[in-house]
PDB file of C-alpha atoms in Angstrom:
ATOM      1  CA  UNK N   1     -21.952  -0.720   8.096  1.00  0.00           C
ATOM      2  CA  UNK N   2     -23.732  -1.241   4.744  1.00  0.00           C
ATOM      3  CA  UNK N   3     -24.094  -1.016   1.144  1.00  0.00           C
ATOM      4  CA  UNK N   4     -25.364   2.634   0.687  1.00  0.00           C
ATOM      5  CA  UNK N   5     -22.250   3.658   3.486  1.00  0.00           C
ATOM      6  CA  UNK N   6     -19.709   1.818   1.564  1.00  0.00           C
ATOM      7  CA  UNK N   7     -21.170   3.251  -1.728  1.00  0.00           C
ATOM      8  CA  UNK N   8     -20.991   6.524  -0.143  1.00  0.00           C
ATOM      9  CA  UNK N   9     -17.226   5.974   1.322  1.00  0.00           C
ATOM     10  CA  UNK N  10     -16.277   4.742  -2.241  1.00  0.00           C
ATOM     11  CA  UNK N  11     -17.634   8.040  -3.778  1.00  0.00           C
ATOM     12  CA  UNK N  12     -15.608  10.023  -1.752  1.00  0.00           C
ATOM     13  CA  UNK N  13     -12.565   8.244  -2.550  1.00  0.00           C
ATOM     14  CA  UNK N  14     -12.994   8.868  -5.679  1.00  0.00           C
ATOM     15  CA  UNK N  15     -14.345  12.134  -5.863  1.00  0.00           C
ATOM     16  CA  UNK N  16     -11.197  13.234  -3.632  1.00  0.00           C
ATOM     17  CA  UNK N  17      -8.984  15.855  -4.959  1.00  0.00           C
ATOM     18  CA  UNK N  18      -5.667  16.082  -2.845  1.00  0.00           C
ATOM     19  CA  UNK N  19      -4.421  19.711  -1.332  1.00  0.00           C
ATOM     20  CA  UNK N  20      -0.219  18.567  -2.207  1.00  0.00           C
ATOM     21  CA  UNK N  21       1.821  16.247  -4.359  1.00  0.00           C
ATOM     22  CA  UNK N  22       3.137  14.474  -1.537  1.00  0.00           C
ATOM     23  CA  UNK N  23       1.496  11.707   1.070  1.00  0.00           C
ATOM     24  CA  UNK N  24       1.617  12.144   4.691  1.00  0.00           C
ATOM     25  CA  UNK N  25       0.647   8.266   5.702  1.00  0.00           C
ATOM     26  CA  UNK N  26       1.313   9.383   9.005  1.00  0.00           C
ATOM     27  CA  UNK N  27      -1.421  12.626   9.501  1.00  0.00           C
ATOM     28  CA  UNK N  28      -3.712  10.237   8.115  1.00  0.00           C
ATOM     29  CA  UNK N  29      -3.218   7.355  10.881  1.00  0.00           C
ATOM     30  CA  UNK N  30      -2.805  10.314  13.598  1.00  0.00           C
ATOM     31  CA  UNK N  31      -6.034  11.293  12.422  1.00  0.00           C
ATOM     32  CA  UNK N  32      -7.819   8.410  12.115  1.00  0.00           C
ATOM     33  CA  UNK N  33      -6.440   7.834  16.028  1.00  0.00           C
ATOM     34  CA  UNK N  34      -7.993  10.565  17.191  1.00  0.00           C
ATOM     35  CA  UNK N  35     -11.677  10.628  15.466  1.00  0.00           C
ATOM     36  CA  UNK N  36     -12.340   6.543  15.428  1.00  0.00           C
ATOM     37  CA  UNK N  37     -13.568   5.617  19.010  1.00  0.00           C
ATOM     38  CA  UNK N  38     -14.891   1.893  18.479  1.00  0.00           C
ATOM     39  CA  UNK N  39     -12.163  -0.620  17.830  1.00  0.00           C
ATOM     40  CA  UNK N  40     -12.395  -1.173  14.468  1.00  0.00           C
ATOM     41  CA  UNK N  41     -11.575  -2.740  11.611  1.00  0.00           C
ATOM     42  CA  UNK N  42      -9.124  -0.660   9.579  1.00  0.00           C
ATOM     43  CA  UNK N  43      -7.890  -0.828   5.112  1.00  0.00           C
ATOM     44  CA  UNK N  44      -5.197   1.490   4.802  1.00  0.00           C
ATOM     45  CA  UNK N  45      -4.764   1.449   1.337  1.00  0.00           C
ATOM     46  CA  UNK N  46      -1.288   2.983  -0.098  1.00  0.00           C
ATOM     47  CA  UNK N  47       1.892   2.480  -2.359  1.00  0.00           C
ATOM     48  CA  UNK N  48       3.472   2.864   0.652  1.00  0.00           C
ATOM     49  CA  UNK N  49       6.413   5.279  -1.081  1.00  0.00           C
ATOM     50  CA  UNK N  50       5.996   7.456   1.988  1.00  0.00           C
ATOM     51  CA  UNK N  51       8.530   7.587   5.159  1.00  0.00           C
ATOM     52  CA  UNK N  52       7.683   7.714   8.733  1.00  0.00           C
ATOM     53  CA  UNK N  53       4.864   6.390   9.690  1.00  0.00           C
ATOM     54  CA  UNK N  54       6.283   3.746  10.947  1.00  0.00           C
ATOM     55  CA  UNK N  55       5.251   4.457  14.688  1.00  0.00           C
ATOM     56  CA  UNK N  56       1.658   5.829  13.868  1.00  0.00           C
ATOM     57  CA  UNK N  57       0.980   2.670  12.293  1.00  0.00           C
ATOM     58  CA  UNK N  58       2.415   0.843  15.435  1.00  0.00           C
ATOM     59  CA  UNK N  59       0.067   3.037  17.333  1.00  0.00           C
ATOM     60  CA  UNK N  60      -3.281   2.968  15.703  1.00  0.00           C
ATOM     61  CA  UNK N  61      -2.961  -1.469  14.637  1.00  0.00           C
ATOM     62  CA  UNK N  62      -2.472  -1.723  18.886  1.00  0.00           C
ATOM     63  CA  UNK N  63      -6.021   0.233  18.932  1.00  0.00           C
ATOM     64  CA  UNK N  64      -7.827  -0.745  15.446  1.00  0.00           C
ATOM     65  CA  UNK N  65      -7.595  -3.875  13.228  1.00  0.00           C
ATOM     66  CA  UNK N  66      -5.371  -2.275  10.588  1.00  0.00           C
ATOM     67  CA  UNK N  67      -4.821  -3.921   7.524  1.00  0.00           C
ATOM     68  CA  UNK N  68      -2.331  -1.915   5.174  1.00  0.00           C
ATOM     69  CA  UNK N  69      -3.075  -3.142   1.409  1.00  0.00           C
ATOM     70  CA  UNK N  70       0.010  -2.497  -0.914  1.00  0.00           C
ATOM     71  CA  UNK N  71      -0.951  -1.257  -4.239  1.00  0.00           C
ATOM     72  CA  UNK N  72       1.832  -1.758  -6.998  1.00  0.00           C
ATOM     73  CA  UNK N  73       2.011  -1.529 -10.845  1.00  0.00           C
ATOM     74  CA  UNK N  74       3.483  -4.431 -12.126  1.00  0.00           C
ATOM     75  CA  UNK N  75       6.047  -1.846 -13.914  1.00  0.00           C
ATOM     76  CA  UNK N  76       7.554  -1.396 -10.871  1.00  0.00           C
ATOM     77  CA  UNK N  77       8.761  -4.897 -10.106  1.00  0.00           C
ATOM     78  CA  UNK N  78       9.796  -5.405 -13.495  1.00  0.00           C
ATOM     79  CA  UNK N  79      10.720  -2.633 -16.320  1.00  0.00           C
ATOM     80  CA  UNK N  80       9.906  -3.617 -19.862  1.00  0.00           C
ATOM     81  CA  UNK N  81      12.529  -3.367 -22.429  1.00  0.00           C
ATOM     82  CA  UNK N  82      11.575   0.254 -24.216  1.00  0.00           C
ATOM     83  CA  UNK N  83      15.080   1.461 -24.853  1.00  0.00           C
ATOM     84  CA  UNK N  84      15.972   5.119 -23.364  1.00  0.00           C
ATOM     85  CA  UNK N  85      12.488   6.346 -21.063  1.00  0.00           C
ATOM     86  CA  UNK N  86      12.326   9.228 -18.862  1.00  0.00           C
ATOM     87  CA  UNK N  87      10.863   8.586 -15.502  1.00  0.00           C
ATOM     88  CA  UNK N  88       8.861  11.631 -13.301  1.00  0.00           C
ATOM     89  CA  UNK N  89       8.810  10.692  -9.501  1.00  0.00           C
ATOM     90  CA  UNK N  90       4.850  11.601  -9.102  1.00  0.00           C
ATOM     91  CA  UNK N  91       5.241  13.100  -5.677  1.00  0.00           C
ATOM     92  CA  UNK N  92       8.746  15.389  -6.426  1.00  0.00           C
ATOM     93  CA  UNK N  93       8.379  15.932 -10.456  1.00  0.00           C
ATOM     94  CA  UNK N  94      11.693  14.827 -10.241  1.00  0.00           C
ATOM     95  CA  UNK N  95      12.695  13.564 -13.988  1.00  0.00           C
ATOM     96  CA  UNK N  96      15.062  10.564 -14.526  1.00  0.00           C
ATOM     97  CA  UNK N  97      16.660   9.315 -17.890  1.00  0.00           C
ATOM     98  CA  UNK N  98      16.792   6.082 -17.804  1.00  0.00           C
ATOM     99  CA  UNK N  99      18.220   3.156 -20.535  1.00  0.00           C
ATOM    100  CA  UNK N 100      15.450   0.290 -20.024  1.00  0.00           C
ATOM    101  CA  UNK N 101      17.365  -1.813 -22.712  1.00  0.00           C
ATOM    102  CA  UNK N 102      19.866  -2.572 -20.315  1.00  0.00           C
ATOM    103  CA  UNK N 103      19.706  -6.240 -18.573  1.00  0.00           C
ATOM    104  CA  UNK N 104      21.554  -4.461 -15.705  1.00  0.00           C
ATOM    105  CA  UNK N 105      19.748  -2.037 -15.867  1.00  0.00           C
ATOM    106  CA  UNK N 106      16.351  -3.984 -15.412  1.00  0.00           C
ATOM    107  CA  UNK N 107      17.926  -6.260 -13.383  1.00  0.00           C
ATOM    108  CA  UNK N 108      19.487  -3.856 -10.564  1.00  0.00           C
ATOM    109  CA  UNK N 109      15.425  -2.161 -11.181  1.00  0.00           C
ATOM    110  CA  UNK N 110      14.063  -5.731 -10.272  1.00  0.00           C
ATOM    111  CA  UNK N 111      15.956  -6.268  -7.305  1.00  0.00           C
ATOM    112  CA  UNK N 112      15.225  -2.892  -5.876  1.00  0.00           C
ATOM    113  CA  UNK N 113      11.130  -3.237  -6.375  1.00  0.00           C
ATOM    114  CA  UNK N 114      11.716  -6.949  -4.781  1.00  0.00           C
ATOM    115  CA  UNK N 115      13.370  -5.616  -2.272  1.00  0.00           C
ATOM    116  CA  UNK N 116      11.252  -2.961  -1.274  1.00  0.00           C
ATOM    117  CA  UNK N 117       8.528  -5.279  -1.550  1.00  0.00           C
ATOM    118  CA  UNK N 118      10.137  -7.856   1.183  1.00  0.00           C
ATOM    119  CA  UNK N 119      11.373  -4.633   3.555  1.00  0.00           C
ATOM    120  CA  UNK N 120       7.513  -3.597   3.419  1.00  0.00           C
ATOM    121  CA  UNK N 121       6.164  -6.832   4.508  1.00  0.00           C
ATOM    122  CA  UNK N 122       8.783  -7.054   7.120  1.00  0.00           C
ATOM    123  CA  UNK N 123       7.658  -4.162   8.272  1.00  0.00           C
ATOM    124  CA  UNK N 124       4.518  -4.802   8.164  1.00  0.00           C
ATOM    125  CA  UNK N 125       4.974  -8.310  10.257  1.00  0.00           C
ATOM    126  CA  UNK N 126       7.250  -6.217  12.987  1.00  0.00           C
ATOM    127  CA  UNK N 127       4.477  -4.098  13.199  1.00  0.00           C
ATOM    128  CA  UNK N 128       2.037  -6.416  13.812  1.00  0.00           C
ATOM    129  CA  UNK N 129      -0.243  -5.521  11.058  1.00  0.00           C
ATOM    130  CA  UNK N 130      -1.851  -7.491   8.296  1.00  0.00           C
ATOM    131  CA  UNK N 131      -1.124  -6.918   4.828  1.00  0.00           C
ATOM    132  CA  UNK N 132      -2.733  -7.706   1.270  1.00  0.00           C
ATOM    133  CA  UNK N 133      -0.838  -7.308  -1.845  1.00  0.00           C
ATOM    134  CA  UNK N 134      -2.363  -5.770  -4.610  1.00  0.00           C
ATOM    135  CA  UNK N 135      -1.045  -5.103  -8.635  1.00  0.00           C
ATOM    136  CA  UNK N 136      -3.177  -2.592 -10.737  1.00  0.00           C
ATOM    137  CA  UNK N 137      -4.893  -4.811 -13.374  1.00  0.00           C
ATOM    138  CA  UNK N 138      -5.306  -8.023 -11.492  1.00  0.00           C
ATOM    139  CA  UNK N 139      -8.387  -8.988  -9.753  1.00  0.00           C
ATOM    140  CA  UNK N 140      -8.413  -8.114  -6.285  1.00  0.00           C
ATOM    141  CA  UNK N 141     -11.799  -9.678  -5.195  1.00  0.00           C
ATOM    142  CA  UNK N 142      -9.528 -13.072  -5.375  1.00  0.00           C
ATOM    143  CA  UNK N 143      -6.972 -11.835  -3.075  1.00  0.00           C
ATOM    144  CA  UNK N 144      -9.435 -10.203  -0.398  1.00  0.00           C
ATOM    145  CA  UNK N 145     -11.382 -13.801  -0.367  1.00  0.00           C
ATOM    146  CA  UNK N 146      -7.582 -15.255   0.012  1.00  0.00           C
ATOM    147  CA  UNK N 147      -6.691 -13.197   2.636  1.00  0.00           C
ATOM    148  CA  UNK N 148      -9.964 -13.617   4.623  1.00  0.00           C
ATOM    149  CA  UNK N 149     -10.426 -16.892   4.067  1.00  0.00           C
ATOM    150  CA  UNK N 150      -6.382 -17.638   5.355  1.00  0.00           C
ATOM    151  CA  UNK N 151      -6.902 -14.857   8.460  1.00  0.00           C
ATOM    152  CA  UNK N 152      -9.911 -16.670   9.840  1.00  0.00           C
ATOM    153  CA  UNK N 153      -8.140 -20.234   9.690  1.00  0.00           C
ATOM    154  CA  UNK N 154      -5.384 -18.857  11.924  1.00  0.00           C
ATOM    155  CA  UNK N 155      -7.376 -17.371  14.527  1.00  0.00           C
TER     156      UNK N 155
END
């Protein structure tokens, strides 16, 4: 409600050192069920790589205004061409060979990050809940304008 309390929620975001590897999209939304009173307006900000959460998300965008904003790396929509690479799944240290030189390779990799994208958004729209697409390295003041700008026209 502010500069000095988005400042302040912004620190904290940063500052935050997680307890586990793995995200739990779903205590978060439980959570934020329980301790937000006010409807409100609500960025859920994620890679979205997490499973079931699904019906918390139904849950809390029939209470709040939630917003889920998908944040990719280009990389994984498209792999470069770098020859043999080995691949660690951040949340399961899981390590993967993998020949990047390969069209079919990059290829089958495209299609899957595509298609992950479009079952997301799907989702997203069963769901009922907004969503903003976001790529590391772009500017995202451009999109949030975008999306706000779009939103308001449609209500």
């Amino acid at each position: 409600k502010g500069v000095s309390h988005a400042l302040r929620i912004i620190r904290d975001v940063l500052g935050f050192k997680a307890s586990g590897a793995q995200t739990d999209i779903a205590a978060a939304l439980d959570y934020l069920g329980r301790v937000i009173r006010k409807r409100c307006v609500v960025f859920l900000v994620s890679d979205f790589l997490g499973e079931g959460y699904e019906h918390a998300m139904r849950v809390l965008g029939r209470k709040h205004d939630l917003i889920a904003v998908t944040v990719s790396d280009p990389r994984e929509l498209a792999l470069p061409d770098l020859g043999l690479i080995e691949l660690e799944d951040a949340e399961t240290g899981e390590l993967v060979l993998l020949d990047s030189g390969s069209r079919r390779v990059r290829a089958c990799y495209a299609e899957l990050g595509q298609r992950r994208m479009q079952e997301l958004r799907t989702g997203f729209r069963s769901m009922d809940v907004d969503q903003i697409d976001l790529l590391t390295g772009e500017d995202y003041a451009k999109k949030l304008v975008y999306f706000f700008r779009h939103r308001e026209k449609k209500r």
